[in-house]
């Protein structure tokens, strides 16, 4: 019995050796094949990190621009410029969740919008006597965080070569943004509780959700797994709750005609373009 079992075992070993010999596969080949399978198994995700620059052409028909026109009429030697174009910088971190689908998180900070002019500037408030403004400030700051989903229509990155061909994608973004707005000391705001101007000013603040739809492309730079991304689309971002509160918790707002109906919403909606330098990774 033991003799038969030994003979069968020897036969299997010889047959296996013969099979390896026929295929020309050495022991090192077997090890390399196993390592390749192991590496492929552990490469589960494609990720990326990017530095971004965004350019927004804000819709000219907005409350701030009405505010600028109204307020400029009360200065005798200067005007308050409109909000027109906005620029911002940010970072994004992304990960593929399917062969063509990716998800990312990011943040951005907008460069200051508005004006900051040195006086003295003659100013006549709507309900007051002529005065002098030493520093005409009307500056808007915006920053926020967002999440996006991208769907690649053409040439998505793959685990073997990452991005080797120009790719086309569409994306949708949702975010949460904050705004602060500094105005000059002599500006007459509106107390919603009393319907009278407040005697002092401080920073108007607000928050709002943001949404964007974009179409874009990624171009491989064939160096260091880098790519250049370009996007264009529409951004919706409208701050409708811009205000500050006095010590008695009364809401103070800015208006473009001195009435409740002319409360200023900081509407940043418009056409958006984005350029990003991306680097892809394997995890």
PDB file of C-alpha atoms in Angstrom:
ATOM      1  CA  UNK A   1       0.000   0.000   0.000  1.00  0.00           C
ATOM      2  CA  UNK A   2       2.787   2.408   0.962  1.00  0.00           C
ATOM      3  CA  UNK A   3       4.716   1.403  -2.161  1.00  0.00           C
ATOM      4  CA  UNK A   4       1.727   2.306  -4.415  1.00  0.00           C
ATOM      5  CA  UNK A   5       1.244   5.704  -2.708  1.00  0.00           C
ATOM      6  CA  UNK A   6       4.919   6.557  -3.115  1.00  0.00           C
ATOM      7  CA  UNK A   7       4.808   5.586  -6.768  1.00  0.00           C
ATOM      8  CA  UNK A   8       1.747   7.794  -7.412  1.00  0.00           C
ATOM      9  CA  UNK A   9       3.369  10.782  -5.650  1.00  0.00           C
ATOM     10  CA  UNK A  10       6.576  10.412  -7.658  1.00  0.00           C
ATOM     11  CA  UNK A  11       4.526  10.198 -10.849  1.00  0.00           C
ATOM     12  CA  UNK A  12       2.666  13.447 -10.069  1.00  0.00           C
ATOM     13  CA  UNK A  13       5.924  15.260  -9.347  1.00  0.00           C
ATOM     14  CA  UNK A  14       7.446  14.042 -12.598  1.00  0.00           C
ATOM     15  CA  UNK A  15       4.314  15.053 -14.531  1.00  0.00           C
ATOM     16  CA  UNK A  16       4.332  18.517 -13.010  1.00  0.00           C
ATOM     17  CA  UNK A  17       8.005  18.942 -13.764  1.00  0.00           C
ATOM     18  CA  UNK A  18       7.412  17.819 -17.317  1.00  0.00           C
ATOM     19  CA  UNK A  19       4.584  20.365 -17.669  1.00  0.00           C
ATOM     20  CA  UNK A  20       6.809  23.245 -16.431  1.00  0.00           C
ATOM     21  CA  UNK A  21       9.553  22.082 -18.771  1.00  0.00           C
ATOM     22  CA  UNK A  22       7.182  22.050 -21.768  1.00  0.00           C
ATOM     23  CA  UNK A  23       6.003  25.597 -21.111  1.00  0.00           C
ATOM     24  CA  UNK A  24       9.540  26.809 -20.510  1.00  0.00           C
ATOM     25  CA  UNK A  25       8.463  28.377 -17.200  1.00  0.00           C
ATOM     26  CA  UNK A  26      11.189  28.582 -14.590  1.00  0.00           C
ATOM     27  CA  UNK A  27      10.823  28.902 -10.853  1.00  0.00           C
ATOM     28  CA  UNK A  28      11.554  32.650 -11.145  1.00  0.00           C
ATOM     29  CA  UNK A  29       8.801  32.978 -13.770  1.00  0.00           C
ATOM     30  CA  UNK A  30       6.317  31.442 -11.365  1.00  0.00           C
ATOM     31  CA  UNK A  31       7.390  33.839  -8.594  1.00  0.00           C
ATOM     32  CA  UNK A  32       7.106  36.859 -10.929  1.00  0.00           C
ATOM     33  CA  UNK A  33       3.654  35.771 -12.068  1.00  0.00           C
ATOM     34  CA  UNK A  34       2.504  35.465  -8.476  1.00  0.00           C
ATOM     35  CA  UNK A  35       3.917  38.886  -7.544  1.00  0.00           C
ATOM     36  CA  UNK A  36       2.173  40.458 -10.536  1.00  0.00           C
ATOM     37  CA  UNK A  37      -1.162  38.994  -9.489  1.00  0.00           C
ATOM     38  CA  UNK A  38      -0.608  40.194  -5.924  1.00  0.00           C
ATOM     39  CA  UNK A  39       0.263  43.729  -7.097  1.00  0.00           C
ATOM     40  CA  UNK A  40      -2.791  43.842  -9.347  1.00  0.00           C
ATOM     41  CA  UNK A  41      -4.979  42.668  -6.481  1.00  0.00           C
ATOM     42  CA  UNK A  42      -3.725  45.415  -4.147  1.00  0.00           C
ATOM     43  CA  UNK A  43      -4.075  48.229  -6.733  1.00  0.00           C
ATOM     44  CA  UNK A  44      -7.711  48.880  -5.902  1.00  0.00           C
ATOM     45  CA  UNK A  45      -8.183  52.605  -6.536  1.00  0.00           C
ATOM     46  CA  UNK A  46      -6.980  55.433  -8.749  1.00  0.00           C
ATOM     47  CA  UNK A  47      -6.744  58.711  -6.841  1.00  0.00           C
ATOM     48  CA  UNK A  48      -5.579  62.223  -7.564  1.00  0.00           C
ATOM     49  CA  UNK A  49      -4.675  65.537  -5.964  1.00  0.00           C
ATOM     50  CA  UNK A  50      -4.902  68.863  -7.752  1.00  0.00           C
ATOM     51  CA  UNK A  51      -4.293  72.592  -7.390  1.00  0.00           C
ATOM     52  CA  UNK A  52      -7.042  74.648  -9.019  1.00  0.00           C
ATOM     53  CA  UNK A  53      -7.665  78.125 -10.380  1.00  0.00           C
ATOM     54  CA  UNK A  54     -11.251  79.207 -11.039  1.00  0.00           C
ATOM     55  CA  UNK A  55     -12.606  82.177 -12.968  1.00  0.00           C
ATOM     56  CA  UNK A  56     -16.226  83.274 -12.563  1.00  0.00           C
ATOM     57  CA  UNK A  57     -18.068  85.779 -14.732  1.00  0.00           C
ATOM     58  CA  UNK A  58     -20.764  86.989 -12.327  1.00  0.00           C
ATOM     59  CA  UNK A  59     -24.136  87.872 -13.800  1.00  0.00           C
ATOM     60  CA  UNK A  60     -24.149  91.687 -14.059  1.00  0.00           C
ATOM     61  CA  UNK A  61     -27.828  91.981 -13.123  1.00  0.00           C
ATOM     62  CA  UNK A  62     -27.454  91.524  -9.364  1.00  0.00           C
ATOM     63  CA  UNK A  63     -28.301  93.381  -6.161  1.00  0.00           C
ATOM     64  CA  UNK A  64     -24.733  94.410  -5.385  1.00  0.00           C
ATOM     65  CA  UNK A  65     -24.441  96.265  -8.664  1.00  0.00           C
ATOM     66  CA  UNK A  66     -27.720  98.050  -7.916  1.00  0.00           C
ATOM     67  CA  UNK A  67     -26.261  98.923  -4.516  1.00  0.00           C
ATOM     68  CA  UNK A  68     -23.111 100.266  -6.227  1.00  0.00           C
ATOM     69  CA  UNK A  69     -25.159 102.481  -8.569  1.00  0.00           C
ATOM     70  CA  UNK A  70     -27.354 103.781  -5.744  1.00  0.00           C
ATOM     71  CA  UNK A  71     -24.449 104.497  -3.407  1.00  0.00           C
ATOM     72  CA  UNK A  72     -22.308 106.110  -6.120  1.00  0.00           C
ATOM     73  CA  UNK A  73     -25.003 108.756  -6.588  1.00  0.00           C
ATOM     74  CA  UNK A  74     -24.246 109.955  -3.032  1.00  0.00           C
ATOM     75  CA  UNK A  75     -20.525 110.495  -3.697  1.00  0.00           C
ATOM     76  CA  UNK A  76     -19.498 113.619  -5.547  1.00  0.00           C
ATOM     77  CA  UNK A  77     -16.022 112.571  -6.670  1.00  0.00           C
ATOM     78  CA  UNK A  78     -15.951 108.774  -7.083  1.00  0.00           C
ATOM     79  CA  UNK A  79     -17.963 105.702  -8.028  1.00  0.00           C
ATOM     80  CA  UNK A  80     -18.274 102.229  -6.533  1.00  0.00           C
ATOM     81  CA  UNK A  81     -17.388  99.643  -9.206  1.00  0.00           C
ATOM     82  CA  UNK A  82     -19.617  96.684 -10.046  1.00  0.00           C
ATOM     83  CA  UNK A  83     -18.924  93.076  -9.221  1.00  0.00           C
ATOM     84  CA  UNK A  84     -17.922  91.538 -12.517  1.00  0.00           C
ATOM     85  CA  UNK A  85     -15.277  88.832 -12.592  1.00  0.00           C
ATOM     86  CA  UNK A  86     -14.128  86.705  -9.661  1.00  0.00           C
ATOM     87  CA  UNK A  87     -10.966  84.619  -9.290  1.00  0.00           C
ATOM     88  CA  UNK A  88     -10.285  81.866  -6.781  1.00  0.00           C
ATOM     89  CA  UNK A  89      -7.678  79.267  -5.843  1.00  0.00           C
ATOM     90  CA  UNK A  90      -8.252  75.868  -4.294  1.00  0.00           C
ATOM     91  CA  UNK A  91      -7.306  72.221  -3.887  1.00  0.00           C
ATOM     92  CA  UNK A  92      -9.150  68.989  -4.732  1.00  0.00           C
ATOM     93  CA  UNK A  93      -8.649  65.370  -3.655  1.00  0.00           C
ATOM     94  CA  UNK A  94     -10.367  62.676  -5.708  1.00  0.00           C
ATOM     95  CA  UNK A  95     -10.833  58.929  -6.047  1.00  0.00           C
ATOM     96  CA  UNK A  96     -12.340  56.665  -8.698  1.00  0.00           C
ATOM     97  CA  UNK A  97     -15.297  54.650  -7.431  1.00  0.00           C
ATOM     98  CA  UNK A  98     -15.825  52.786 -10.704  1.00  0.00           C
ATOM     99  CA  UNK A  99     -14.205  52.439 -14.111  1.00  0.00           C
ATOM    100  CA  UNK A 100     -15.649  55.754 -15.314  1.00  0.00           C
ATOM    101  CA  UNK A 101     -16.998  57.358 -12.129  1.00  0.00           C
ATOM    102  CA  UNK A 102     -14.986  59.481  -9.693  1.00  0.00           C
ATOM    103  CA  UNK A 103     -15.701  61.440  -6.520  1.00  0.00           C
ATOM    104  CA  UNK A 104     -13.765  64.352  -5.012  1.00  0.00           C
ATOM    105  CA  UNK A 105     -13.619  66.805  -2.115  1.00  0.00           C
ATOM    106  CA  UNK A 106     -12.229  70.315  -2.356  1.00  0.00           C
ATOM    107  CA  UNK A 107     -12.072  73.846  -1.087  1.00  0.00           C
ATOM    108  CA  UNK A 108     -11.533  77.277  -2.596  1.00  0.00           C
ATOM    109  CA  UNK A 109     -10.808  80.841  -1.516  1.00  0.00           C
ATOM    110  CA  UNK A 110     -11.862  83.790  -3.668  1.00  0.00           C
ATOM    111  CA  UNK A 111      -9.702  86.850  -4.115  1.00  0.00           C
ATOM    112  CA  UNK A 112     -11.274  90.021  -2.694  1.00  0.00           C
ATOM    113  CA  UNK A 113     -14.081  91.611  -4.691  1.00  0.00           C
ATOM    114  CA  UNK A 114     -15.206  95.221  -4.531  1.00  0.00           C
ATOM    115  CA  UNK A 115     -13.285  98.400  -3.792  1.00  0.00           C
ATOM    116  CA  UNK A 116     -11.033 100.043  -1.205  1.00  0.00           C
ATOM    117  CA  UNK A 117     -10.450 103.749  -1.892  1.00  0.00           C
ATOM    118  CA  UNK A 118      -8.580 106.287   0.214  1.00  0.00           C
ATOM    119  CA  UNK A 119     -10.248 109.589   1.016  1.00  0.00           C
ATOM    120  CA  UNK A 120     -11.137 112.227   1.770  1.00  0.00           C
ATOM    121  CA  UNK A 121     -14.265 111.664  -0.333  1.00  0.00           C
ATOM    122  CA  UNK A 122     -17.324 113.966  -0.019  1.00  0.00           C
ATOM    123  CA  UNK A 123     -20.414 111.886   0.802  1.00  0.00           C
ATOM    124  CA  UNK A 124     -24.056 112.791   1.416  1.00  0.00           C
ATOM    125  CA  UNK A 125     -25.980 109.942   3.119  1.00  0.00           C
ATOM    126  CA  UNK A 126     -29.576 109.464   1.902  1.00  0.00           C
ATOM    127  CA  UNK A 127     -31.032 110.820   5.160  1.00  0.00           C
ATOM    128  CA  UNK A 128     -28.146 112.827   6.570  1.00  0.00           C
ATOM    129  CA  UNK A 129     -25.896 115.818   6.183  1.00  0.00           C
ATOM    130  CA  UNK A 130     -22.835 115.952   3.934  1.00  0.00           C
ATOM    131  CA  UNK A 131     -19.766 114.321   5.455  1.00  0.00           C
ATOM    132  CA  UNK A 132     -16.317 113.075   4.509  1.00  0.00           C
ATOM    133  CA  UNK A 133     -15.422 109.404   4.003  1.00  0.00           C
ATOM    134  CA  UNK A 134     -11.773 108.768   4.806  1.00  0.00           C
ATOM    135  CA  UNK A 135     -11.756 105.178   3.604  1.00  0.00           C
ATOM    136  CA  UNK A 136     -14.368 103.991   1.108  1.00  0.00           C
ATOM    137  CA  UNK A 137     -14.448 100.239   1.624  1.00  0.00           C
ATOM    138  CA  UNK A 138     -16.869  97.795   0.058  1.00  0.00           C
ATOM    139  CA  UNK A 139     -15.030  94.476  -0.026  1.00  0.00           C
ATOM    140  CA  UNK A 140     -16.515  91.001  -0.415  1.00  0.00           C
ATOM    141  CA  UNK A 141     -14.696  87.802   0.601  1.00  0.00           C
ATOM    142  CA  UNK A 142     -15.929  84.302  -0.303  1.00  0.00           C
ATOM    143  CA  UNK A 143     -14.660  80.838   0.642  1.00  0.00           C
ATOM    144  CA  UNK A 144     -16.163  77.367   0.746  1.00  0.00           C
ATOM    145  CA  UNK A 145     -15.908  73.594   0.555  1.00  0.00           C
ATOM    146  CA  UNK A 146     -17.490  71.289  -1.996  1.00  0.00           C
ATOM    147  CA  UNK A 147     -17.892  67.730  -3.217  1.00  0.00           C
ATOM    148  CA  UNK A 148     -18.094  66.659  -6.848  1.00  0.00           C
ATOM    149  CA  UNK A 149     -18.947  63.627  -8.949  1.00  0.00           C
ATOM    150  CA  UNK A 150     -17.263  63.170 -12.331  1.00  0.00           C
ATOM    151  CA  UNK A 151     -18.274  60.797 -15.113  1.00  0.00           C
ATOM    152  CA  UNK A 152     -15.710  60.115 -17.841  1.00  0.00           C
ATOM    153  CA  UNK A 153     -17.221  59.949 -21.323  1.00  0.00           C
ATOM    154  CA  UNK A 154     -13.953  59.174 -23.096  1.00  0.00           C
ATOM    155  CA  UNK A 155     -10.597  57.603 -22.120  1.00  0.00           C
ATOM    156  CA  UNK A 156     -10.902  57.331 -18.335  1.00  0.00           C
ATOM    157  CA  UNK A 157      -7.654  56.649 -16.429  1.00  0.00           C
ATOM    158  CA  UNK A 158      -6.843  52.981 -15.837  1.00  0.00           C
ATOM    159  CA  UNK A 159      -4.781  51.095 -13.254  1.00  0.00           C
ATOM    160  CA  UNK A 160      -2.036  50.126 -15.690  1.00  0.00           C
ATOM    161  CA  UNK A 161      -1.128  53.455 -17.328  1.00  0.00           C
ATOM    162  CA  UNK A 162      -3.266  55.945 -15.347  1.00  0.00           C
ATOM    163  CA  UNK A 163      -4.038  58.782 -17.796  1.00  0.00           C
ATOM    164  CA  UNK A 164      -2.334  58.156 -21.130  1.00  0.00           C
ATOM    165  CA  UNK A 165      -4.826  59.748 -23.567  1.00  0.00           C
ATOM    166  CA  UNK A 166      -6.904  62.962 -23.476  1.00  0.00           C
ATOM    167  CA  UNK A 167     -10.080  62.290 -21.492  1.00  0.00           C
ATOM    168  CA  UNK A 168     -13.495  63.976 -21.601  1.00  0.00           C
ATOM    169  CA  UNK A 169     -15.808  64.150 -18.577  1.00  0.00           C
ATOM    170  CA  UNK A 170     -18.865  65.816 -17.135  1.00  0.00           C
ATOM    171  CA  UNK A 171     -19.230  66.752 -13.459  1.00  0.00           C
ATOM    172  CA  UNK A 172     -21.681  68.007 -10.880  1.00  0.00           C
ATOM    173  CA  UNK A 173     -20.705  69.944  -7.747  1.00  0.00           C
ATOM    174  CA  UNK A 174     -22.470  70.780  -4.481  1.00  0.00           C
ATOM    175  CA  UNK A 175     -20.883  72.934  -1.809  1.00  0.00           C
ATOM    176  CA  UNK A 176     -21.320  75.162   1.203  1.00  0.00           C
ATOM    177  CA  UNK A 177     -19.919  78.702   1.084  1.00  0.00           C
ATOM    178  CA  UNK A 178     -19.390  81.637   3.433  1.00  0.00           C
ATOM    179  CA  UNK A 179     -19.263  85.347   2.638  1.00  0.00           C
ATOM    180  CA  UNK A 180     -18.203  88.470   4.544  1.00  0.00           C
ATOM    181  CA  UNK A 181     -18.791  92.036   3.348  1.00  0.00           C
ATOM    182  CA  UNK A 182     -17.060  95.105   4.761  1.00  0.00           C
ATOM    183  CA  UNK A 183     -18.670  98.537   4.113  1.00  0.00           C
ATOM    184  CA  UNK A 184     -17.516 102.064   4.938  1.00  0.00           C
ATOM    185  CA  UNK A 185     -18.348 103.521   8.357  1.00  0.00           C
ATOM    186  CA  UNK A 186     -20.714 106.222   7.100  1.00  0.00           C
ATOM    187  CA  UNK A 187     -22.952 103.866   5.142  1.00  0.00           C
ATOM    188  CA  UNK A 188     -26.613 103.917   6.233  1.00  0.00           C
ATOM    189  CA  UNK A 189     -27.763 100.326   6.668  1.00  0.00           C
ATOM    190  CA  UNK A 190     -31.271  99.195   7.658  1.00  0.00           C
ATOM    191  CA  UNK A 191     -32.457  97.798  10.996  1.00  0.00           C
ATOM    192  CA  UNK A 192     -35.234  95.353  10.068  1.00  0.00           C
ATOM    193  CA  UNK A 193     -36.758  95.552  13.561  1.00  0.00           C
ATOM    194  CA  UNK A 194     -37.078  99.342  13.682  1.00  0.00           C
ATOM    195  CA  UNK A 195     -36.985 100.213   9.950  1.00  0.00           C
ATOM    196  CA  UNK A 196     -34.358 102.863  10.724  1.00  0.00           C
ATOM    197  CA  UNK A 197     -30.689 103.070   9.793  1.00  0.00           C
ATOM    198  CA  UNK A 198     -28.247 101.707  12.347  1.00  0.00           C
ATOM    199  CA  UNK A 199     -25.768 104.239  13.698  1.00  0.00           C
ATOM    200  CA  UNK A 200     -22.753 101.924  13.323  1.00  0.00           C
ATOM    201  CA  UNK A 201     -21.520  99.321  10.863  1.00  0.00           C
ATOM    202  CA  UNK A 202     -19.715  96.045  11.181  1.00  0.00           C
ATOM    203  CA  UNK A 203     -19.114  93.068   8.872  1.00  0.00           C
ATOM    204  CA  UNK A 204     -22.135  91.667   7.047  1.00  0.00           C
ATOM    205  CA  UNK A 205     -21.944  87.861   6.888  1.00  0.00           C
ATOM    206  CA  UNK A 206     -23.886  85.031   5.305  1.00  0.00           C
ATOM    207  CA  UNK A 207     -23.769  81.440   4.067  1.00  0.00           C
ATOM    208  CA  UNK A 208     -25.340  79.577   1.173  1.00  0.00           C
ATOM    209  CA  UNK A 209     -25.246  76.301  -0.774  1.00  0.00           C
ATOM    210  CA  UNK A 210     -23.619  76.240  -4.194  1.00  0.00           C
ATOM    211  CA  UNK A 211     -24.192  74.042  -7.232  1.00  0.00           C
ATOM    212  CA  UNK A 212     -22.352  73.713 -10.522  1.00  0.00           C
ATOM    213  CA  UNK A 213     -22.562  71.683 -13.718  1.00  0.00           C
ATOM    214  CA  UNK A 214     -19.369  71.425 -15.755  1.00  0.00           C
ATOM    215  CA  UNK A 215     -17.916  69.729 -18.803  1.00  0.00           C
ATOM    216  CA  UNK A 216     -14.188  69.306 -19.078  1.00  0.00           C
ATOM    217  CA  UNK A 217     -11.145  67.436 -20.283  1.00  0.00           C
ATOM    218  CA  UNK A 218      -7.917  66.047 -18.827  1.00  0.00           C
ATOM    219  CA  UNK A 219      -4.725  66.195 -20.911  1.00  0.00           C
ATOM    220  CA  UNK A 220      -1.817  63.927 -19.889  1.00  0.00           C
ATOM    221  CA  UNK A 221       1.542  65.700 -19.583  1.00  0.00           C
ATOM    222  CA  UNK A 222       3.468  62.387 -19.813  1.00  0.00           C
ATOM    223  CA  UNK A 223       5.602  63.360 -16.856  1.00  0.00           C
ATOM    224  CA  UNK A 224       5.246  62.309 -13.225  1.00  0.00           C
ATOM    225  CA  UNK A 225       1.640  61.140 -13.748  1.00  0.00           C
ATOM    226  CA  UNK A 226       0.640  64.809 -14.158  1.00  0.00           C
ATOM    227  CA  UNK A 227      -2.305  66.086 -16.170  1.00  0.00           C
ATOM    228  CA  UNK A 228      -3.830  69.446 -17.040  1.00  0.00           C
ATOM    229  CA  UNK A 229      -7.577  69.725 -16.459  1.00  0.00           C
ATOM    230  CA  UNK A 230      -9.841  72.319 -18.074  1.00  0.00           C
ATOM    231  CA  UNK A 231     -13.554  72.802 -17.245  1.00  0.00           C
ATOM    232  CA  UNK A 232     -16.360  75.204 -18.163  1.00  0.00           C
ATOM    233  CA  UNK A 233     -19.935  75.387 -16.903  1.00  0.00           C
ATOM    234  CA  UNK A 234     -22.432  77.235 -14.714  1.00  0.00           C
ATOM    235  CA  UNK A 235     -22.199  78.070 -11.002  1.00  0.00           C
ATOM    236  CA  UNK A 236     -25.206  78.866  -8.812  1.00  0.00           C
ATOM    237  CA  UNK A 237     -24.295  80.707  -5.606  1.00  0.00           C
ATOM    238  CA  UNK A 238     -26.660  83.239  -4.027  1.00  0.00           C
ATOM    239  CA  UNK A 239     -26.202  84.615  -0.488  1.00  0.00           C
ATOM    240  CA  UNK A 240     -29.720  85.661   0.517  1.00  0.00           C
ATOM    241  CA  UNK A 241     -29.153  86.000   4.277  1.00  0.00           C
ATOM    242  CA  UNK A 242     -26.338  88.572   4.430  1.00  0.00           C
ATOM    243  CA  UNK A 243     -26.661  90.520   7.696  1.00  0.00           C
ATOM    244  CA  UNK A 244     -25.258  91.271  11.138  1.00  0.00           C
ATOM    245  CA  UNK A 245     -26.927  91.536  14.540  1.00  0.00           C
ATOM    246  CA  UNK A 246     -26.649  94.332  17.110  1.00  0.00           C
ATOM    247  CA  UNK A 247     -26.347  93.731  20.903  1.00  0.00           C
ATOM    248  CA  UNK A 248     -30.145  93.401  21.218  1.00  0.00           C
ATOM    249  CA  UNK A 249     -30.198  90.715  18.492  1.00  0.00           C
ATOM    250  CA  UNK A 250     -31.844  92.930  15.883  1.00  0.00           C
ATOM    251  CA  UNK A 251     -31.033  92.083  12.270  1.00  0.00           C
ATOM    252  CA  UNK A 252     -29.117  94.719  10.299  1.00  0.00           C
ATOM    253  CA  UNK A 253     -28.997  94.466   6.479  1.00  0.00           C
ATOM    254  CA  UNK A 254     -27.635  96.391   3.510  1.00  0.00           C
ATOM    255  CA  UNK A 255     -30.057  97.788   0.932  1.00  0.00           C
ATOM    256  CA  UNK A 256     -29.759  99.478  -2.451  1.00  0.00           C
ATOM    257  CA  UNK A 257     -32.669 101.892  -1.903  1.00  0.00           C
ATOM    258  CA  UNK A 258     -33.056 102.154   1.862  1.00  0.00           C
ATOM    259  CA  UNK A 259     -36.111  99.871   2.016  1.00  0.00           C
ATOM    260  CA  UNK A 260     -36.820  96.311   3.110  1.00  0.00           C
ATOM    261  CA  UNK A 261     -37.653  95.340  -0.471  1.00  0.00           C
ATOM    262  CA  UNK A 262     -34.228  96.489  -1.660  1.00  0.00           C
ATOM    263  CA  UNK A 263     -32.252  94.217   0.674  1.00  0.00           C
ATOM    264  CA  UNK A 264     -28.998  93.198  -1.014  1.00  0.00           C
ATOM    265  CA  UNK A 265     -28.483  89.544  -1.871  1.00  0.00           C
ATOM    266  CA  UNK A 266     -24.889  88.798  -2.836  1.00  0.00           C
ATOM    267  CA  UNK A 267     -25.609  86.730  -5.927  1.00  0.00           C
ATOM    268  CA  UNK A 268     -22.428  85.233  -7.392  1.00  0.00           C
ATOM    269  CA  UNK A 269     -24.193  83.073  -9.993  1.00  0.00           C
ATOM    270  CA  UNK A 270     -22.605  82.981 -13.433  1.00  0.00           C
ATOM    271  CA  UNK A 271     -20.377  81.209 -15.932  1.00  0.00           C
ATOM    272  CA  UNK A 272     -17.465  79.334 -14.341  1.00  0.00           C
ATOM    273  CA  UNK A 273     -14.171  78.179 -15.803  1.00  0.00           C
ATOM    274  CA  UNK A 274     -11.569  76.046 -14.035  1.00  0.00           C
ATOM    275  CA  UNK A 275      -7.966  75.059 -14.699  1.00  0.00           C
ATOM    276  CA  UNK A 276      -6.248  72.452 -12.553  1.00  0.00           C
ATOM    277  CA  UNK A 277      -2.909  70.712 -12.377  1.00  0.00           C
ATOM    278  CA  UNK A 278      -3.612  67.115 -11.365  1.00  0.00           C
ATOM    279  CA  UNK A 279      -1.409  64.262 -10.259  1.00  0.00           C
ATOM    280  CA  UNK A 280      -2.749  60.714 -10.367  1.00  0.00           C
ATOM    281  CA  UNK A 281      -1.810  57.966  -7.898  1.00  0.00           C
ATOM    282  CA  UNK A 282      -2.462  54.249  -7.460  1.00  0.00           C
ATOM    283  CA  UNK A 283      -3.623  52.935  -4.083  1.00  0.00           C
TER     284      UNK A 283
END
